[in-house]
mmCIF file of C-alpha atoms in Angstrom:
data_model
loop_
_atom_site.group_PDB
_atom_site.id
_atom_site.type_symbol
_atom_site.label_atom_id
_atom_site.label_comp_id
_atom_site.label_asym_id
_atom_site.label_seq_id
_atom_site.Cartn_x
_atom_site.Cartn_y
_atom_site.Cartn_z
ATOM 1 C CA MET A 1 -43.381 -20.680 -40.527
ATOM 2 C CA LYS A 2 -43.844 -22.860 -37.527
ATOM 3 C CA GLU A 3 -46.915 -25.146 -37.617
ATOM 4 C CA PRO A 4 -49.301 -24.667 -34.763
ATOM 5 C CA SER A 5 -49.092 -27.581 -32.174
ATOM 6 C CA VAL A 6 -51.371 -30.513 -31.409
ATOM 7 C CA LEU A 7 -52.338 -28.560 -28.110
ATOM 8 C CA ASP A 8 -53.834 -25.965 -30.339
ATOM 9 C CA TYR A 9 -56.082 -28.359 -32.298
ATOM 10 C CA LEU A 10 -57.287 -30.043 -29.170
ATOM 11 C CA LYS A 11 -57.927 -26.652 -27.541
ATOM 12 C CA ALA A 12 -59.955 -25.664 -30.782
ATOM 13 C CA THR A 13 -61.599 -29.140 -30.857
ATOM 14 C CA THR A 14 -62.515 -28.927 -27.346
ATOM 15 C CA LEU A 15 -64.253 -25.325 -27.896
ATOM 16 C CA ALA A 16 -66.049 -26.833 -30.694
ATOM 17 C CA SER A 17 -67.481 -29.389 -28.740
ATOM 18 C CA MET A 18 -68.367 -27.251 -26.012
ATOM 19 C CA LYS A 19 -70.225 -25.140 -28.565
ATOM 20 C CA ARG A 20 -72.074 -28.142 -29.562
ATOM 21 C CA GLN A 21 -73.707 -28.259 -26.094
ATOM 22 C CA SER A 22 -75.752 -25.324 -26.862
ATOM 23 C CA PHE A 23 -77.263 -26.602 -30.359
ATOM 24 C CA HIS A 24 -79.884 -24.283 -31.779
ATOM 25 C CA PRO A 25 -82.565 -26.628 -33.858
ATOM 26 C CA ALA A 26 -82.676 -24.289 -36.794
ATOM 27 C CA ARG A 27 -78.990 -23.188 -37.063
ATOM 28 C CA PHE A 28 -76.164 -25.644 -37.491
ATOM 29 C CA VAL A 29 -73.066 -25.359 -35.842
ATOM 30 C CA LEU A 30 -69.896 -26.530 -38.250
ATOM 31 C CA PRO A 31 -67.378 -27.826 -35.673
ATOM 32 C CA LEU A 32 -64.859 -28.333 -38.119
ATOM 33 C CA ILE A 33 -64.471 -24.682 -38.586
ATOM 34 C CA LEU A 34 -63.645 -24.254 -35.070
ATOM 35 C CA ALA A 35 -61.536 -27.435 -34.955
ATOM 36 C CA THR A 36 -59.283 -25.881 -37.886
ATOM 37 C CA ILE A 37 -59.301 -22.172 -37.010
ATOM 38 C CA SER A 38 -55.581 -22.487 -35.499
ATOM 39 C CA LEU A 39 -54.446 -23.190 -38.908
ATOM 40 C CA GLY A 40 -55.928 -20.342 -40.516
ATOM 41 C CA LEU A 41 -54.014 -17.895 -37.938
ATOM 42 C CA LEU A 42 -50.935 -18.643 -39.662
ATOM 43 C CA ASN A 43 -49.573 -16.257 -42.484
ATOM 44 C CA SER A 44 -46.291 -15.341 -43.974
ATOM 45 C CA SER A 45 -46.658 -11.828 -42.216
ATOM 46 C CA VAL A 46 -46.378 -13.382 -38.805
ATOM 47 C CA SER A 47 -43.803 -15.897 -39.603
ATOM 48 C CA GLY A 48 -41.866 -17.118 -36.494
ATOM 49 C CA GLN A 49 -44.765 -16.744 -34.216
ATOM 50 C CA THR A 50 -46.943 -19.501 -32.671
ATOM 51 C CA PRO A 51 -50.412 -18.502 -32.205
ATOM 52 C CA VAL A 52 -52.410 -19.600 -29.345
ATOM 53 C CA ILE A 53 -56.113 -19.888 -29.456
ATOM 54 C CA GLU A 54 -57.003 -18.529 -25.977
ATOM 55 C CA SER A 55 -60.770 -18.744 -26.335
ATOM 56 C CA PHE A 56 -63.995 -18.961 -28.761
ATOM 57 C CA SER A 57 -67.017 -17.306 -27.120
ATOM 58 C CA GLN A 58 -70.657 -18.280 -27.343
ATOM 59 C CA ASN A 59 -71.223 -15.396 -29.763
ATOM 60 C CA GLY A 60 -68.793 -16.373 -32.093
ATOM 61 C CA GLU A 61 -65.812 -14.214 -31.151
ATOM 62 C CA LEU A 62 -62.133 -15.803 -31.452
ATOM 63 C CA THR A 63 -59.311 -14.551 -29.409
ATOM 64 C CA CYS A 64 -55.771 -15.601 -30.296
ATOM 65 C CA THR A 65 -52.595 -14.528 -28.348
ATOM 66 C CA ASN A 66 -48.837 -14.859 -28.880
ATOM 67 C CA LEU A 67 -48.675 -12.650 -31.875
ATOM 68 C CA GLN A 68 -46.161 -9.938 -32.483
ATOM 69 C CA PRO A 69 -47.706 -6.452 -31.738
ATOM 70 C CA GLY A 70 -48.187 -4.304 -34.865
ATOM 71 C CA SER A 71 -47.999 -7.225 -37.310
ATOM 72 C CA VAL A 72 -50.914 -8.355 -39.583
ATOM 73 C CA ALA A 73 -52.550 -11.710 -38.959
ATOM 74 C CA MET A 74 -55.258 -13.346 -41.277
ATOM 75 C CA VAL A 75 -57.994 -15.715 -40.138
ATOM 76 C CA GLU A 76 -58.775 -18.414 -42.622
ATOM 77 C CA TRP A 77 -61.247 -21.366 -42.450
ATOM 78 C CA ALA A 78 -61.632 -24.861 -44.078
ATOM 79 C CA PRO A 79 -64.297 -27.581 -44.128
ATOM 80 C CA THR A 80 -61.840 -30.074 -43.164
ATOM 81 C CA VAL A 81 -58.348 -30.278 -41.141
ATOM 82 C CA ASN A 82 -56.602 -30.676 -44.621
ATOM 83 C CA GLY A 83 -58.411 -27.568 -46.275
ATOM 84 C CA PRO A 84 -58.939 -26.258 -48.661
ATOM 85 C CA TRP A 85 -58.141 -22.895 -46.749
ATOM 86 C CA THR A 86 -59.695 -19.767 -47.622
ATOM 87 C CA ASN A 87 -60.229 -16.084 -46.177
ATOM 88 C CA THR A 88 -62.933 -14.988 -48.382
ATOM 89 C CA TRP A 89 -65.664 -15.238 -46.121
ATOM 90 C CA ALA A 90 -67.055 -11.505 -45.587
ATOM 91 C CA GLY A 91 -65.382 -9.837 -42.487
ATOM 92 C CA LEU A 92 -62.639 -12.201 -42.529
ATOM 93 C CA ASN A 93 -59.784 -9.513 -43.295
ATOM 94 C CA PRO A 94 -56.271 -8.876 -42.202
ATOM 95 C CA LEU A 95 -56.246 -7.712 -38.764
ATOM 96 C CA THR A 96 -53.557 -5.520 -36.960
ATOM 97 C CA VAL A 97 -52.221 -7.169 -33.695
ATOM 98 C CA ASP A 98 -52.758 -5.196 -30.818
ATOM 99 C CA SER A 99 -49.834 -4.235 -28.380
ATOM 100 C CA ASN A 100 -50.798 -7.240 -26.144
ATOM 101 C CA GLY A 101 -50.051 -9.442 -29.099
ATOM 102 C CA THR A 102 -53.773 -10.268 -29.692
ATOM 103 C CA ILE A 103 -56.597 -10.211 -32.090
ATOM 104 C CA ARG A 104 -60.215 -10.788 -31.810
ATOM 105 C CA VAL A 105 -62.563 -11.388 -34.525
ATOM 106 C CA GLN A 106 -65.834 -12.738 -35.156
ATOM 107 C CA VAL A 107 -65.824 -15.813 -37.204
ATOM 108 C CA PRO A 108 -68.692 -17.834 -39.219
ATOM 109 C CA MET A 109 -70.318 -20.179 -36.867
ATOM 110 C CA PHE A 110 -73.656 -20.673 -38.124
ATOM 111 C CA TYR A 111 -75.647 -22.107 -41.391
ATOM 112 C CA ARG A 112 -79.179 -22.519 -42.085
ATOM 113 C CA VAL A 113 -80.988 -23.611 -45.406
ATOM 114 C CA ARG A 114 -83.843 -21.781 -46.681
ATOM 115 C CA GLY A 115 -86.347 -23.433 -49.050
ATOM 116 C CA VAL A 116 -89.661 -22.596 -50.528
ATOM 117 C CA PRO A 117 -92.075 -23.172 -47.625
ATOM 118 C CA ALA A 118 -94.196 -26.277 -48.248
ATOM 119 C CA ASP A 119 -97.536 -24.395 -47.840
ATOM 120 C CA MET A 120 -96.372 -21.381 -49.822
ATOM 121 C CA VAL A 121 -96.017 -20.594 -53.647
ATOM 122 C CA LEU A 122 -93.757 -17.977 -55.202
ATOM 123 C CA ILE A 123 -95.450 -15.132 -56.836
ATOM 124 C CA PRO A 124 -92.836 -14.108 -59.453
ATOM 125 C CA ALA A 125 -91.822 -10.295 -59.917
ATOM 126 C CA GLY A 126 -93.478 -8.340 -62.447
ATOM 127 C CA GLU A 127 -95.988 -5.842 -63.741
ATOM 128 C CA PHE A 128 -99.872 -6.274 -63.863
ATOM 129 C CA GLN A 129 -102.775 -3.868 -64.389
ATOM 130 C CA MET A 130 -104.374 -3.248 -61.189
ATOM 131 C CA GLY A 131 -108.185 -2.281 -61.107
ATOM 132 C CA ASP A 132 -111.579 -2.572 -62.705
ATOM 133 C CA THR A 133 -110.838 -3.123 -66.607
ATOM 134 C CA PHE A 134 -114.628 -3.584 -67.161
ATOM 135 C CA THR A 135 -115.628 -0.201 -65.699
ATOM 136 C CA GLU A 136 -118.197 -1.901 -63.773
ATOM 137 C CA GLY A 137 -117.034 -1.751 -60.148
ATOM 138 C CA ALA A 138 -116.832 1.030 -57.559
ATOM 139 C CA SER A 139 -115.080 4.196 -58.458
ATOM 140 C CA ASP A 140 -112.313 3.360 -55.975
ATOM 141 C CA GLU A 141 -111.218 0.577 -58.357
ATOM 142 C CA ARG A 142 -110.051 2.957 -60.896
ATOM 143 C CA PRO A 143 -108.061 4.408 -62.697
ATOM 144 C CA VAL A 144 -106.572 1.129 -64.074
ATOM 145 C CA HIS A 145 -102.721 1.249 -63.697
ATOM 146 C CA THR A 146 -99.595 -0.417 -63.800
ATOM 147 C CA VAL A 147 -98.067 -1.825 -60.929
ATOM 148 C CA TYR A 148 -94.592 -3.552 -60.495
ATOM 149 C CA VAL A 149 -94.426 -6.005 -57.719
ATOM 150 C CA SER A 150 -91.339 -7.770 -56.434
ATOM 151 C CA ALA A 151 -91.223 -11.564 -55.879
ATOM 152 C CA PHE A 152 -92.978 -13.014 -52.627
ATOM 153 C CA TYR A 153 -94.174 -16.219 -51.215
ATOM 154 C CA MET A 154 -97.911 -16.574 -50.593
ATOM 155 C CA ASP A 155 -99.736 -19.060 -48.371
ATOM 156 C CA ARG A 156 -101.679 -21.839 -50.939
ATOM 157 C CA THR A 157 -104.751 -21.205 -48.836
ATOM 158 C CA GLU A 158 -106.385 -18.992 -46.371
ATOM 159 C CA VAL A 159 -105.035 -19.519 -42.843
ATOM 160 C CA THR A 160 -106.761 -22.732 -41.395
ATOM 161 C CA ALA A 161 -108.351 -22.950 -37.925
ATOM 162 C CA ALA A 162 -105.828 -25.460 -37.034
ATOM 163 C CA GLN A 163 -102.928 -23.581 -38.328
ATOM 164 C CA TRP A 164 -104.220 -20.499 -36.331
ATOM 165 C CA ASP A 165 -104.819 -22.415 -32.986
ATOM 166 C CA GLU A 166 -101.119 -23.868 -33.441
ATOM 167 C CA VAL A 167 -99.613 -20.609 -33.611
ATOM 168 C CA TYR A 168 -101.900 -19.012 -31.181
ATOM 169 C CA GLN A 169 -101.358 -21.556 -28.296
ATOM 170 C CA TRP A 170 -97.706 -21.141 -28.590
ATOM 171 C CA ALA A 171 -98.062 -17.399 -28.966
ATOM 172 C CA ILE A 172 -99.885 -16.831 -25.524
ATOM 173 C CA GLY A 173 -97.322 -18.453 -23.821
ATOM 174 C CA HIS A 174 -94.446 -16.214 -25.161
ATOM 175 C CA GLY A 175 -95.665 -12.904 -24.480
ATOM 176 C CA TYR A 176 -98.445 -12.323 -27.228
ATOM 177 C CA SER A 177 -102.210 -11.351 -26.618
ATOM 178 C CA PHE A 178 -105.118 -11.335 -28.901
ATOM 179 C CA ASP A 179 -108.198 -9.605 -28.989
ATOM 180 C CA PHE A 180 -109.997 -12.779 -30.372
ATOM 181 C CA GLU A 181 -109.170 -16.193 -29.867
ATOM 182 C CA GLY A 182 -110.228 -16.940 -33.423
ATOM 183 C CA SER A 183 -112.878 -19.529 -34.643
ATOM 184 C CA GLY A 184 -113.267 -21.938 -37.325
ATOM 185 C CA LYS A 185 -116.043 -24.299 -38.576
ATOM 186 C CA ALA A 186 -113.454 -26.955 -38.617
ATOM 187 C CA PRO A 187 -109.906 -27.466 -38.546
ATOM 188 C CA THR A 188 -109.515 -27.352 -42.306
ATOM 189 C CA HIS A 189 -111.855 -24.339 -42.673
ATOM 190 C CA PRO A 190 -110.515 -20.978 -42.746
ATOM 191 C CA VAL A 191 -110.205 -19.218 -39.242
ATOM 192 C CA HIS A 192 -112.540 -16.404 -38.865
ATOM 193 C CA SER A 193 -113.720 -13.575 -36.232
ATOM 194 C CA ILE A 194 -110.062 -12.225 -35.985
ATOM 195 C CA ASN A 195 -109.344 -8.501 -36.374
ATOM 196 C CA TRP A 196 -106.555 -6.943 -38.488
ATOM 197 C CA HIS A 197 -104.296 -6.436 -35.175
ATOM 198 C CA ASP A 198 -104.711 -10.188 -34.465
ATOM 199 C CA ALA A 199 -103.545 -11.028 -37.796
ATOM 200 C CA VAL A 200 -100.464 -8.874 -37.704
ATOM 201 C CA LYS A 201 -99.314 -10.273 -34.426
ATOM 202 C CA TRP A 202 -100.073 -13.873 -35.311
ATOM 203 C CA CYS A 203 -97.689 -13.326 -38.316
ATOM 204 C CA ASN A 204 -95.156 -11.956 -36.066
ATOM 205 C CA ALA A 205 -95.775 -15.082 -33.733
ATOM 206 C CA ARG A 206 -95.546 -17.277 -36.705
ATOM 207 C CA SER A 207 -92.301 -15.784 -37.928
ATOM 208 C CA GLU A 208 -90.865 -16.002 -34.029
ATOM 209 C CA ARG A 209 -91.929 -19.398 -33.824
ATOM 210 C CA ALA A 210 -90.135 -20.440 -37.070
ATOM 211 C CA LEU A 211 -86.737 -18.460 -35.898
ATOM 212 C CA ARG A 212 -87.410 -16.048 -38.620
ATOM 213 C CA ALA A 213 -87.055 -12.174 -38.308
ATOM 214 C CA TRP A 214 -90.415 -10.200 -37.264
ATOM 215 C CA ALA A 215 -92.052 -8.156 -39.742
ATOM 216 C CA TYR A 216 -93.930 -5.690 -37.355
ATOM 217 C CA TYR A 217 -92.505 -3.611 -34.779
ATOM 218 C CA THR A 218 -93.839 -1.122 -32.458
ATOM 219 C CA ASP A 219 -90.956 1.595 -32.823
ATOM 220 C CA SER A 220 -89.344 3.065 -35.886
ATOM 221 C CA GLY A 221 -85.947 1.741 -35.366
ATOM 222 C CA LEU A 222 -87.542 -1.732 -35.825
ATOM 223 C CA THR A 223 -86.283 -3.049 -32.328
ATOM 224 C CA GLN A 224 -89.470 -3.826 -30.294
ATOM 225 C CA PRO A 225 -91.643 -6.593 -31.988
ATOM 226 C CA TYR A 226 -95.414 -6.070 -32.137
ATOM 227 C CA ARG A 227 -96.911 -8.509 -29.729
ATOM 228 C CA THR A 228 -99.688 -6.750 -27.775
ATOM 229 C CA GLY A 229 -102.291 -4.094 -27.907
ATOM 230 C CA LYS A 230 -103.493 -2.100 -30.765
ATOM 231 C CA VAL A 231 -101.035 -0.113 -32.681
ATOM 232 C CA ALA A 232 -100.313 0.845 -36.320
ATOM 233 C CA PRO A 233 -96.982 -0.908 -36.590
ATOM 234 C CA TYR A 234 -93.831 -0.261 -38.439
ATOM 235 C CA VAL A 235 -92.900 -2.836 -41.236
ATOM 236 C CA ARG A 236 -89.732 -4.737 -41.994
ATOM 237 C CA TRP A 237 -90.333 -5.322 -45.587
ATOM 238 C CA ASP A 238 -87.545 -7.973 -45.665
ATOM 239 C CA GLY A 239 -88.671 -9.381 -42.728
ATOM 240 C CA GLY A 240 -90.822 -12.438 -41.761
ATOM 241 C CA TYR A 241 -94.535 -13.478 -42.276
ATOM 242 C CA ARG A 242 -96.756 -10.489 -42.858
ATOM 243 C CA LEU A 243 -100.073 -9.730 -44.574
ATOM 244 C CA PRO A 244 -99.844 -8.905 -48.175
ATOM 245 C CA THR A 245 -100.177 -5.351 -49.543
ATOM 246 C CA GLU A 246 -103.306 -4.798 -51.666
ATOM 247 C CA ALA A 247 -100.941 -4.963 -54.881
ATOM 248 C CA GLU A 248 -99.523 -8.004 -53.762
ATOM 249 C CA TRP A 249 -102.769 -9.537 -53.324
ATOM 250 C CA GLU A 250 -104.503 -8.497 -56.489
ATOM 251 C CA LYS A 251 -101.339 -9.660 -58.590
ATOM 252 C CA ALA A 252 -101.468 -12.943 -56.998
ATOM 253 C CA ALA A 253 -105.282 -13.281 -57.242
ATOM 254 C CA ARG A 254 -105.049 -12.665 -61.022
ATOM 255 C CA GLY A 255 -102.742 -15.649 -61.263
ATOM 256 C CA TRP A 256 -101.185 -14.753 -64.566
ATOM 257 C CA LEU A 257 -104.237 -13.773 -66.321
ATOM 258 C CA SER A 258 -104.608 -10.215 -67.134
ATOM 259 C CA GLY A 259 -107.803 -8.138 -67.475
ATOM 260 C CA LYS A 260 -109.982 -10.910 -66.172
ATOM 261 C CA ARG A 261 -113.069 -10.565 -63.665
ATOM 262 C CA PHE A 262 -112.165 -13.493 -61.589
ATOM 263 C CA PRO A 263 -109.135 -15.445 -60.760
ATOM 264 C CA TRP A 264 -110.116 -17.941 -63.392
ATOM 265 C CA GLY A 265 -111.945 -16.015 -66.068
ATOM 266 C CA ASP A 266 -114.950 -13.759 -66.471
ATOM 267 C CA THR A 267 -117.819 -15.689 -65.063
ATOM 268 C CA ILE A 268 -118.455 -17.571 -62.019
ATOM 269 C CA THR A 269 -120.539 -20.351 -60.618
ATOM 270 C CA HIS A 270 -120.675 -22.743 -57.221
ATOM 271 C CA SER A 271 -118.321 -24.992 -59.002
ATOM 272 C CA GLN A 272 -115.600 -22.218 -58.660
ATOM 273 C CA ALA A 273 -116.000 -20.738 -55.363
ATOM 274 C CA ASN A 274 -118.309 -20.493 -52.288
ATOM 275 C CA TYR A 275 -120.228 -17.324 -52.519
ATOM 276 C CA TRP A 276 -123.645 -16.185 -52.389
ATOM 277 C CA SER A 277 -125.426 -16.538 -55.828
ATOM 278 C CA TYR A 278 -127.850 -13.321 -55.662
ATOM 279 C CA TRP A 279 -130.824 -13.441 -57.816
ATOM 280 C CA GLU A 280 -133.656 -11.175 -58.819
ATOM 281 C CA SER A 281 -136.729 -12.006 -60.981
ATOM 282 C CA GLY A 282 -135.947 -15.535 -61.110
ATOM 283 C CA ARG A 283 -132.311 -15.235 -62.618
ATOM 284 C CA PRO A 284 -128.600 -14.025 -61.465
ATOM 285 C CA TYR A 285 -128.690 -10.632 -60.930
ATOM 286 C CA TYR A 286 -125.365 -10.496 -62.495
ATOM 287 C CA THR A 287 -124.642 -11.370 -65.924
ATOM 288 C CA TYR A 288 -121.627 -13.059 -65.053
ATOM 289 C CA ASP A 289 -123.194 -15.089 -62.375
ATOM 290 C CA LEU A 290 -124.067 -18.222 -64.390
ATOM 291 C CA ASN A 291 -124.853 -20.405 -61.183
ATOM 292 C CA ALA A 292 -127.938 -22.533 -61.659
ATOM 293 C CA THR A 293 -129.288 -22.048 -58.256
ATOM 294 C CA GLU A 294 -130.110 -19.089 -56.154
ATOM 295 C CA GLY A 295 -128.375 -18.547 -52.587
ATOM 296 C CA TYR A 296 -125.632 -19.686 -50.424
ATOM 297 C CA HIS A 297 -123.532 -22.548 -51.800
ATOM 298 C CA PRO A 298 -125.627 -26.051 -51.159
ATOM 299 C CA THR A 299 -122.707 -28.178 -50.138
ATOM 300 C CA TYR A 300 -121.703 -25.981 -47.324
ATOM 301 C CA ALA A 301 -124.842 -23.997 -46.358
ATOM 302 C CA THR A 302 -125.420 -26.626 -43.749
ATOM 303 C CA GLY A 303 -125.896 -26.586 -39.822
ATOM 304 C CA SER A 304 -125.101 -23.060 -38.527
ATOM 305 C CA MET A 305 -123.349 -20.370 -39.788
ATOM 306 C CA PRO A 306 -120.662 -19.407 -41.045
ATOM 307 C CA TYR A 307 -121.006 -21.436 -44.150
ATOM 308 C CA THR A 308 -117.327 -21.759 -45.062
ATOM 309 C CA SER A 309 -115.725 -24.673 -46.671
ATOM 310 C CA PRO A 310 -112.622 -26.368 -46.411
ATOM 311 C CA VAL A 311 -109.658 -24.491 -47.856
ATOM 312 C CA GLY A 312 -108.713 -25.707 -51.246
ATOM 313 C CA SER A 313 -112.037 -27.120 -51.958
ATOM 314 C CA PHE A 314 -111.873 -25.448 -55.576
ATOM 315 C CA SER A 315 -109.432 -25.323 -58.460
ATOM 316 C CA ALA A 316 -106.472 -23.476 -57.605
ATOM 317 C CA ASN A 317 -105.545 -20.184 -59.885
ATOM 318 C CA GLY A 318 -102.732 -19.936 -62.239
ATOM 319 C CA TYR A 319 -100.403 -19.413 -59.454
ATOM 320 C CA GLY A 320 -101.326 -22.453 -57.513
ATOM 321 C CA LEU A 321 -103.438 -20.372 -54.819
ATOM 322 C CA TYR A 322 -106.649 -21.651 -53.742
ATOM 323 C CA ASP A 323 -109.767 -19.592 -52.583
ATOM 324 C CA MET A 324 -108.759 -16.244 -53.919
ATOM 325 C CA ALA A 325 -112.653 -15.633 -54.424
ATOM 326 C CA GLY A 326 -115.043 -16.288 -51.862
ATOM 327 C CA ASN A 327 -115.076 -18.317 -48.547
ATOM 328 C CA VAL A 328 -113.629 -15.609 -46.312
ATOM 329 C CA TRP A 329 -112.671 -11.976 -46.917
ATOM 330 C CA GLU A 330 -108.782 -11.598 -46.414
ATOM 331 C CA TRP A 331 -106.982 -8.683 -44.525
ATOM 332 C CA CYS A 332 -104.391 -6.842 -46.308
ATOM 333 C CA TRP A 333 -101.849 -4.467 -44.964
ATOM 334 C CA ASP A 334 -102.902 -1.158 -46.730
ATOM 335 C CA TRP A 335 -104.865 1.630 -45.104
ATOM 336 C CA PHE A 336 -108.036 2.343 -47.514
ATOM 337 C CA SER A 337 -108.334 5.329 -49.340
ATOM 338 C CA GLY A 338 -110.993 5.570 -52.174
ATOM 339 C CA SER A 339 -108.715 8.017 -54.149
ATOM 340 C CA TYR A 340 -105.480 6.141 -53.633
ATOM 341 C CA TYR A 341 -105.219 4.751 -57.450
ATOM 342 C CA SER A 342 -104.919 8.214 -58.587
ATOM 343 C CA SER A 343 -101.805 8.716 -57.235
ATOM 344 C CA SER A 344 -100.158 5.391 -55.969
ATOM 345 C CA PRO A 345 -96.761 4.477 -56.769
ATOM 346 C CA THR A 346 -96.054 2.552 -59.608
ATOM 347 C CA SER A 347 -93.694 0.094 -57.756
ATOM 348 C CA ASP A 348 -94.322 -2.007 -54.676
ATOM 349 C CA SER A 349 -97.105 0.129 -53.517
ATOM 350 C CA ARG A 350 -98.116 -0.307 -49.990
ATOM 351 C CA GLY A 351 -101.159 2.019 -49.374
ATOM 352 C CA PRO A 352 -101.438 5.441 -47.676
ATOM 353 C CA GLY A 353 -99.463 6.497 -44.866
ATOM 354 C CA SER A 354 -102.422 6.483 -42.539
ATOM 355 C CA GLY A 355 -106.218 6.053 -42.426
ATOM 356 C CA SER A 356 -109.053 4.532 -40.357
ATOM 357 C CA TYR A 357 -109.839 1.245 -42.146
ATOM 358 C CA ARG A 358 -107.657 -1.426 -43.555
ATOM 359 C CA VAL A 359 -108.473 -3.139 -46.837
ATOM 360 C CA LEU A 360 -110.166 -6.332 -47.267
ATOM 361 C CA ARG A 361 -110.221 -8.487 -50.544
ATOM 362 C CA GLY A 362 -111.468 -11.508 -52.234
ATOM 363 C CA GLY A 363 -115.181 -11.886 -51.034
ATOM 364 C CA GLY A 364 -116.623 -14.437 -48.696
ATOM 365 C CA TRP A 365 -119.279 -16.998 -48.364
ATOM 366 C CA ILE A 366 -121.770 -14.519 -47.917
ATOM 367 C CA SER A 367 -120.837 -12.158 -50.699
ATOM 368 C CA ARG A 368 -122.325 -11.620 -53.712
ATOM 369 C CA ALA A 369 -120.367 -12.171 -57.128
ATOM 370 C CA TRP A 370 -119.721 -8.520 -57.703
ATOM 371 C CA TYR A 371 -117.473 -8.652 -54.327
ATOM 372 C CA CYS A 372 -115.650 -11.868 -55.424
ATOM 373 C CA ARG A 373 -114.054 -10.024 -58.429
ATOM 374 C CA ALA A 374 -110.232 -9.826 -58.533
ATOM 375 C CA ALA A 375 -110.641 -5.928 -58.626
ATOM 376 C CA ASP A 376 -113.144 -5.225 -55.825
ATOM 377 C CA ARG A 377 -111.873 -3.832 -52.797
ATOM 378 C CA ILE A 378 -113.688 -2.722 -49.275
ATOM 379 C CA TYR A 379 -112.667 -1.782 -46.129
ATOM 380 C CA GLY A 380 -113.049 -2.873 -42.586
ATOM 381 C CA ASN A 381 -112.462 -1.551 -39.060
ATOM 382 C CA PRO A 382 -109.076 -2.965 -38.220
ATOM 383 C CA ASP A 383 -110.333 -3.529 -34.416
ATOM 384 C CA CYS A 384 -113.377 -5.522 -35.534
ATOM 385 C CA GLY A 385 -113.636 -9.300 -36.306
ATOM 386 C CA ASP A 386 -116.613 -11.012 -37.889
ATOM 387 C CA SER A 387 -117.475 -14.583 -39.283
ATOM 388 C CA ASN A 388 -116.899 -13.810 -42.885
ATOM 389 C CA LEU A 389 -113.029 -12.216 -42.141
ATOM 390 C CA GLY A 390 -110.043 -14.256 -42.146
ATOM 391 C CA PHE A 391 -106.516 -13.745 -44.011
ATOM 392 C CA ARG A 392 -103.487 -15.463 -45.672
ATOM 393 C CA ALA A 393 -99.721 -14.397 -45.195
ATOM 394 C CA VAL A 394 -96.868 -13.620 -47.329
ATOM 395 C CA LEU A 395 -93.283 -14.083 -47.046
ATOM 396 C CA PRO A 396 -90.348 -12.083 -48.681
ATOM 397 C CA PRO A 397 -87.953 -14.379 -50.365
ATOM 398 C CA GLY A 398 -84.358 -14.349 -49.029
ATOM 399 C CA GLN A 399 -85.365 -12.699 -45.645
ATOM 400 C CA PRO A 400 -83.499 -13.463 -42.431
#
């Protein structure tokens, strides 16, 4: 079996060098694969031939000629010129040489490493009891039911005004449009006054900017990313950043605790959350509201409304998530239905197929303790924004 010539090595190396000129910041070209690919074109089934690498295109297609028509050639790759050689990469199978003595094959070109995003935490897969175990909430919080939720990452905090602005400014320069610009009392406070559509499109822009797959599309074939207008988008559930489902949100909010009223336990005070302590007859209206003073949180009820607080101002829950009760309400993916719990799926439930309003969770700076319960659910017009409406995003593990 004749060894490839030095010319073949130089040709492959030159092609690798050409490829490096179009380096992408989030994908890493591995030149050694290209520089040694000619070795991999030798196989006992094509002995006596001298393979010639004619081209290596920008889209990763390798063309090799001077092979015997009808024979079988095997593409192999190695991390160094001296091997070790392998053909185990998916798709690198034996190929029948065409009548012109040529094969064409897509070969591995890019690598990327995905770690845990620094500003997110992993919510492990598992079951939890969803709904009002105290039978004190609204009827739409019942029946309590077991739901299995697949693993996902969630933002540690609500999206801040600074985070929003950074992605928003990028997005409007890349074909996105929004109904609201978004506001925040300070850069470290949660963004507010954005509607559901804005939050969804922002998630898509965040994905695109980070070179991840989009999660939201305007067509069922998932080919047209959602960037403008007001639509009920289709979802690629293994795609990039998106809003949490209602089930994901509640599982995350409970933070390993089962059957508790709040993310940390069964009572609430201003030392645990930014909410409005509602009193009647000189004492808190709700027996589980143990706050010593009436009204808004005194630390943050300064200046003009809204009285939001910097994200992460209170202790995290068991999963390491902040502000899962109070500060701002958080948009979820699901359409709202008051009877949904009676017939919802037991695994990865994603809400009704249609509706008029979207789910909001968590309560806000203007909310009574009752609304800050982990089981509480309200709904909002997806077209409307308000100074107590914000969001946080989730990200499926292992997605493109």
